[in-house]
XYZ file of C-alpha atoms in Angstrom:
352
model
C 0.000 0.000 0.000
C 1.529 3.597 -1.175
C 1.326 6.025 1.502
C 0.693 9.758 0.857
C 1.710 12.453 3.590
C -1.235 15.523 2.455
C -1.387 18.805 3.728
C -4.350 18.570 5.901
C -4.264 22.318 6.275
C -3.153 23.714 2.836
C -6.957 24.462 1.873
C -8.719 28.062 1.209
C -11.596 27.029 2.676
C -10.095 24.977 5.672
C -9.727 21.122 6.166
C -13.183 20.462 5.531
C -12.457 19.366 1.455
C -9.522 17.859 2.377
C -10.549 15.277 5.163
C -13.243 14.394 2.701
C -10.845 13.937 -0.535
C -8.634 12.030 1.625
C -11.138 9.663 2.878
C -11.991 8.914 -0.837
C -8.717 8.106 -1.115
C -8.488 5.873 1.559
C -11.359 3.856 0.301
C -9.522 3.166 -2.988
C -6.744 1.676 -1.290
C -3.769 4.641 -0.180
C -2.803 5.030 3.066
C -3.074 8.790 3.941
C -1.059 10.268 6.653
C -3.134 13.532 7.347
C -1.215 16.531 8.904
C -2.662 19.435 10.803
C -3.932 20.682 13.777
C -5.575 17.124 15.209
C -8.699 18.765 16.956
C -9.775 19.867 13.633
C -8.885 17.348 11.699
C -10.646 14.859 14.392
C -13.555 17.332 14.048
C -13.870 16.406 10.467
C -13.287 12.696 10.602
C -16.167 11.940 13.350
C -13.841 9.506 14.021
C -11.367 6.591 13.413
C -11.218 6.045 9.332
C -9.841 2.996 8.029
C -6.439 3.952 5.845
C -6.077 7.278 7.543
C -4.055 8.301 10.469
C -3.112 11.575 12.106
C -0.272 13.323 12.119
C -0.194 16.538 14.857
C 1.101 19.509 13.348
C -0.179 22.331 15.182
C 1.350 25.403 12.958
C -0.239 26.492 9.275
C 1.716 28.490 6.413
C -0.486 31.023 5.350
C -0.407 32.547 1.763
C 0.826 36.354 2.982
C 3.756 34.358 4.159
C 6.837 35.049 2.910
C 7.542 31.514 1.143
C 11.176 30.536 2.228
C 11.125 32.488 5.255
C 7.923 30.913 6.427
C 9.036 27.216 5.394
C 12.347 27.715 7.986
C 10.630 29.885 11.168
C 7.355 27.003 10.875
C 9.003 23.890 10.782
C 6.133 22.210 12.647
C 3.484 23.561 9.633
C 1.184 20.953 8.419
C 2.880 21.954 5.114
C 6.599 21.163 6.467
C 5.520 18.085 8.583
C 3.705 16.382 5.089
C 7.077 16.735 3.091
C 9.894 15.624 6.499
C 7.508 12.272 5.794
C 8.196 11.961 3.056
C 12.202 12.638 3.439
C 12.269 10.293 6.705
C 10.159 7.450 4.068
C 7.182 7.679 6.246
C 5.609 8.673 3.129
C 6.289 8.006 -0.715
C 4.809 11.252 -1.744
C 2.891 14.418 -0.471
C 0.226 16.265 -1.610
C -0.637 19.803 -0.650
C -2.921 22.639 -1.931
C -1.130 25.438 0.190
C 0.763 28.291 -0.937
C 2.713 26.831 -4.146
C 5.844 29.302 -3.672
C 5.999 27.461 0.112
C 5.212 24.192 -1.044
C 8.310 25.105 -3.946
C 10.462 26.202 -0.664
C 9.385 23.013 1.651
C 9.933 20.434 -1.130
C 13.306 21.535 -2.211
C 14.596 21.894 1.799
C 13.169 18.717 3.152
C 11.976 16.526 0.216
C 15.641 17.623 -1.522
C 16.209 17.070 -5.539
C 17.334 13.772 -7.107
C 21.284 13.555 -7.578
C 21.742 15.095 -10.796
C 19.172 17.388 -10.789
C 19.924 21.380 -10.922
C 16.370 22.746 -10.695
C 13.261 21.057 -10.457
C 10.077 22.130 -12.908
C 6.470 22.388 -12.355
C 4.659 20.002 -14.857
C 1.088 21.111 -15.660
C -1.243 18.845 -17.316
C -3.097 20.984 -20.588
C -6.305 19.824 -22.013
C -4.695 19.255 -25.905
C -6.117 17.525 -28.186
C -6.562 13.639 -28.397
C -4.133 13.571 -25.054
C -3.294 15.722 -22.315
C -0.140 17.737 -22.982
C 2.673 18.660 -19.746
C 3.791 21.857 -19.799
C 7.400 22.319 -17.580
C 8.175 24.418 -15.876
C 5.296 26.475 -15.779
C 6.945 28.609 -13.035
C 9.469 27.127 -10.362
C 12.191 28.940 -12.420
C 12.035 32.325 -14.295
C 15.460 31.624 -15.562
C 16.911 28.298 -17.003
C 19.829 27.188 -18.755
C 19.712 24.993 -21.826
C 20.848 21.870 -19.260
C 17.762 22.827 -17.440
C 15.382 22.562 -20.302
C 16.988 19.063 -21.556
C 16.057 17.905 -17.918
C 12.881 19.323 -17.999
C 12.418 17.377 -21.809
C 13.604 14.152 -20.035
C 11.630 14.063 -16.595
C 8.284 15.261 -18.756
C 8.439 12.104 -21.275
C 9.521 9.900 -18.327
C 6.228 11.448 -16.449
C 4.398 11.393 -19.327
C 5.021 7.756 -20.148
C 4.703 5.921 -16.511
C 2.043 7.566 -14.937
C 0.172 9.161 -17.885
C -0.031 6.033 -19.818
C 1.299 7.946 -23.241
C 4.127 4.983 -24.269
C 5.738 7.491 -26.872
C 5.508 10.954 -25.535
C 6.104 13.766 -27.639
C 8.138 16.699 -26.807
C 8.547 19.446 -28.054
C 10.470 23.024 -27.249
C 8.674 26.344 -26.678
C 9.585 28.941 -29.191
C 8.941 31.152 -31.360
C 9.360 29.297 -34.547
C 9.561 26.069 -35.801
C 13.108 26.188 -37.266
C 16.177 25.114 -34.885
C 17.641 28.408 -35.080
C 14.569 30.574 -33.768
C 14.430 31.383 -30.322
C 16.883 33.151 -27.479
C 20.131 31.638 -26.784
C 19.173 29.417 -24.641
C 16.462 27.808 -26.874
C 18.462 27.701 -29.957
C 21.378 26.142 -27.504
C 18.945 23.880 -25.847
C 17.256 22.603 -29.394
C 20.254 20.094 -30.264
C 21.179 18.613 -26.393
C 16.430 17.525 -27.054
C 17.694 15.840 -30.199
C 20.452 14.202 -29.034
C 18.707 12.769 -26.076
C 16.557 9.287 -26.024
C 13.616 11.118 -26.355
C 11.058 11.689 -28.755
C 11.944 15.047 -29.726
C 9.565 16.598 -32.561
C 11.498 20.057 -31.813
C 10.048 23.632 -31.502
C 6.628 24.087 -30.603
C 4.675 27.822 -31.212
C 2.275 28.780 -28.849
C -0.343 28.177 -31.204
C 0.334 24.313 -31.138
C 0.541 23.701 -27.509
C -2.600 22.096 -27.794
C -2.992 21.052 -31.093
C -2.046 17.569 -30.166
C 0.798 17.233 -31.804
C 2.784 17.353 -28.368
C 2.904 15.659 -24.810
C 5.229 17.193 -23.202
C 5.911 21.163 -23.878
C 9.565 22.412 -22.472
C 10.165 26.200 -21.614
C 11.860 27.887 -18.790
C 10.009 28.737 -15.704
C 9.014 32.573 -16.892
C 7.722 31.924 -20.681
C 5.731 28.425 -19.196
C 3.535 30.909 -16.392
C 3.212 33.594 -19.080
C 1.948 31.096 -21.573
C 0.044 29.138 -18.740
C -1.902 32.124 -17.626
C -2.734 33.631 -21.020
C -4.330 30.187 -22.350
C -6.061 30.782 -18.759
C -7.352 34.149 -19.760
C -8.073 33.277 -23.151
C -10.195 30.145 -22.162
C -12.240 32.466 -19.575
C -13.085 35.049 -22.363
C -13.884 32.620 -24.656
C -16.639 31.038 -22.337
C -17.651 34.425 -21.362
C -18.508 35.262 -24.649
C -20.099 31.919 -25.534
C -22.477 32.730 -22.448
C -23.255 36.139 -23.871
C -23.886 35.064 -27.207
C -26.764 32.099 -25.706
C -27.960 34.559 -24.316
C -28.187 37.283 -26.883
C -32.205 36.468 -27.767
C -34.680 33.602 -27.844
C -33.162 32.011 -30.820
C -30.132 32.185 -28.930
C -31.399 30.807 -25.692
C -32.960 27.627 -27.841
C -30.011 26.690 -29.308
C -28.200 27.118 -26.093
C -30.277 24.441 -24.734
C -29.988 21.953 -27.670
C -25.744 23.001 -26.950
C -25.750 22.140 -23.142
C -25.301 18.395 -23.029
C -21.824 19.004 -25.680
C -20.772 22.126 -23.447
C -21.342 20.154 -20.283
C -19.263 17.540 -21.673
C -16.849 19.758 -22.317
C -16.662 21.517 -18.735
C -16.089 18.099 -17.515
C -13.023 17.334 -19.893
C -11.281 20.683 -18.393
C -12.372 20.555 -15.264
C -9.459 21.043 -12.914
C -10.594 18.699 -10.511
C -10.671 15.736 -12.588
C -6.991 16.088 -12.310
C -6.286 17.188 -8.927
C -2.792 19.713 -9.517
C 0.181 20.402 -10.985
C 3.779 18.202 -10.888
C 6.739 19.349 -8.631
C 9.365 16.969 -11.040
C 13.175 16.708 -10.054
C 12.858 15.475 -6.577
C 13.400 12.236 -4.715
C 9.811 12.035 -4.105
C 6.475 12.586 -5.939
C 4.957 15.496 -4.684
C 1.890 17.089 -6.171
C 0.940 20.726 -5.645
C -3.387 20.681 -4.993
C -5.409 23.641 -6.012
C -5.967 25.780 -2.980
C -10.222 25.964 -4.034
C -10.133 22.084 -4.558
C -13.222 20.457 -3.769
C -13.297 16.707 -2.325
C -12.759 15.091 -5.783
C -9.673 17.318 -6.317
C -8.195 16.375 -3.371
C -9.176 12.487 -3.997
C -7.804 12.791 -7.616
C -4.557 14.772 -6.419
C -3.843 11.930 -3.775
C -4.247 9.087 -5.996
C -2.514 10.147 -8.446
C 0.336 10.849 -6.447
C 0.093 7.354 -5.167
C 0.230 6.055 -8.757
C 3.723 8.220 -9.531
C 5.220 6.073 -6.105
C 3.495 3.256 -7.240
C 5.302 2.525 -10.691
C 8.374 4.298 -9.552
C 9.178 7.332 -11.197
C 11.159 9.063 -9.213
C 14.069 5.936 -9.492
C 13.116 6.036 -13.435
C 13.859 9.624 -13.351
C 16.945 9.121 -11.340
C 18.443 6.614 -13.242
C 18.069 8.480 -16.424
C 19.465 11.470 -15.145
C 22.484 9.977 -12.972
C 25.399 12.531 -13.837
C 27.818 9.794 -15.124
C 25.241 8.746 -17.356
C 25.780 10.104 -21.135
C 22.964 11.731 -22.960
C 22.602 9.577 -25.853
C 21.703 6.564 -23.590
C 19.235 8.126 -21.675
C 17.103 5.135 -22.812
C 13.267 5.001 -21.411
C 11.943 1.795 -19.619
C 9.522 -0.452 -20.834
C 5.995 1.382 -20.803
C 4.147 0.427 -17.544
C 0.775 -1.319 -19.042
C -1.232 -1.551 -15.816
C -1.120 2.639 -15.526
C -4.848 3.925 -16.973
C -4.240 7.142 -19.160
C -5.661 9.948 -18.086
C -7.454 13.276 -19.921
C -5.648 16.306 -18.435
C -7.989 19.485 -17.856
C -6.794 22.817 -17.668
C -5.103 23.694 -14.411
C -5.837 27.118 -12.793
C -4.232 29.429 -10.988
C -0.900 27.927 -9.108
């Protein structure tokens, strides 16, 4: 059984979504090790639960917090507590919807990054076409160097392929063209260590094709990832806005709104964020999944299990292994493809 340390505190709305998410979780089969201030936590329980267990943490990180400072002057935060689990292998991963800076700060100091590893990237899931499509980092680094982004390239496919279910991952580099030589210097110097490695590298990818399908993995530095990341946000809110406005323009309007809803239903589902529970911390000797801080109970179910599922097949040792610094680029060969791992439709993650 895969155990999951989770934030039992890291909520907007308090513990109330959480406790509930978790106990989902606990009835599918992962053991959840539930940190925060036990008299609330209890509170929400009404008692012993099967899978879960308590783990008394009696301080919270709040989000006007200064992130690293916080991390260090509350080491007994729900927050801190959930990832020293998982350093001290209490725990094979953590899970926590609190302040993502903090949970950045927390992950790096006590989960620590695999050997090998400069900086670790955000991975978040996009709702592409025909499959869901990482984007890393979408914001743990404003600046990279072109080592960076080959890491990034490697850990998404690896991601992309064991717990996603995608055997062949495609990845592609963020850029402004599709030619090798477009780009800043560190894209056009990053562009040939992608090709080189055992990856399946269909090289620069426009903002326009993010999610065309065409890729599974999208590589850019931590700055142009958020930028890109919250204008498809903006652009997918204005476009729904003004599909709203338009059904309800005039009667016609309203009628054919009706005959629409099923389809746009359908579609709300497919992007909803909390089908897929958060976004990816990737580089560090643990899985660790950063929740949405508005996540209702199956967010917080989703965001736990699938963190169970990356310590389940291993990823973290896949990662490892491919990335071990004596270990040349050009045999950075993937594993076999993990066949038991369902594949997963990606929606569009909010606000980090």
């Amino acid at each position: 059984m895969v155990t999951v340390a989770v934030d039992g505190m890291g909520h907007d709305e308090g513990p109330a979504g959480i406790v509930a998410g978790a106990k989902d979780a606990a009835a599918e089969g992962v053991r959840v090790l539930l940190c925060g201030i036990r008299e609330q936590l209890e509170a929400e329980l009404g008692g012993s639960v099967d899978g879960i267990e308590i783990v008394d943490a009696a301080e919270v990180i709040d989000p006007s917090d200064e992130p690293a400072t916080a991390v260090r002057a509350k080491p007994g935060s729900s927050m801190v507590t959930a990832c020293r689990l998982v350093r001290d292998g209490s725990a094979e991963a953590v899970v926590s919807g609190g302040p993502a800076g903090a949970m950045l700060a927390a992950s790096l100091l006590h989960v620590g990054r695999i050997r090998g590893i400069s900086r670790p990237g955000i991975g978040v899931p996009l709702p592409a076409q025909g499959a869901p499509c990482l984007l890393i980092d979408s914001g743990a680094n404003s600046d990279a160097r072109a080592e960076n982004l080959l890491q990034f390239g490697i850990m998404g496919s690896q991601f992309m392929r064991d717990v996603m279910g995608i055997e062949t991952p495609s990845v592609g580099l963020l850029s402004i063209g599709e030619e090798p030589s477009k780009g800043n210097a560190v894209t056009v110097e990053a562009h040939p260590l992608l090709a080189a490695a055992d990856i399946d590298f269909a090289g620069n990818c426009e903002g326009r094709d993010v999610l065309s399908g065409r890729f599974q993995v999208v590589v850019a530095d931590g700055f142009a990832g958020n930028v890109l990341l919250k204008g498809l946000e903006g652009a997918a809110a204005a476009l729904l806005g003004e599909v709203r406005r338009a059904a309800e323009s005039s009667t016609r309007a309203k009628i054919g709104g009706l005959l629409l809803r099923p389809a746009l239903r359908a579609m709300r589902d497919r992007t909803e964020p909390d089908n897929y529970g958060g976004a990816y911390l990737l580089g560090l000797r643990g899985v660790v999944v950063i929740a949405h801080g508005n996540s209702g109970r199956k967010g917080i179910r989703n965001a736990i299990r699938i963190a169970a599922r990356g310590a389940e097949v291993g990823v973290v040792g896949r990662m490892a292994e491919r990335l071990a610094p004596d270990r040349p680029t050009s045999d950075l060969q993937a594993p076999a493809a993990i066949n038991t791992v369902p594949q997963v439709t990606a929606p569009e993650i909010g606000d980090q």
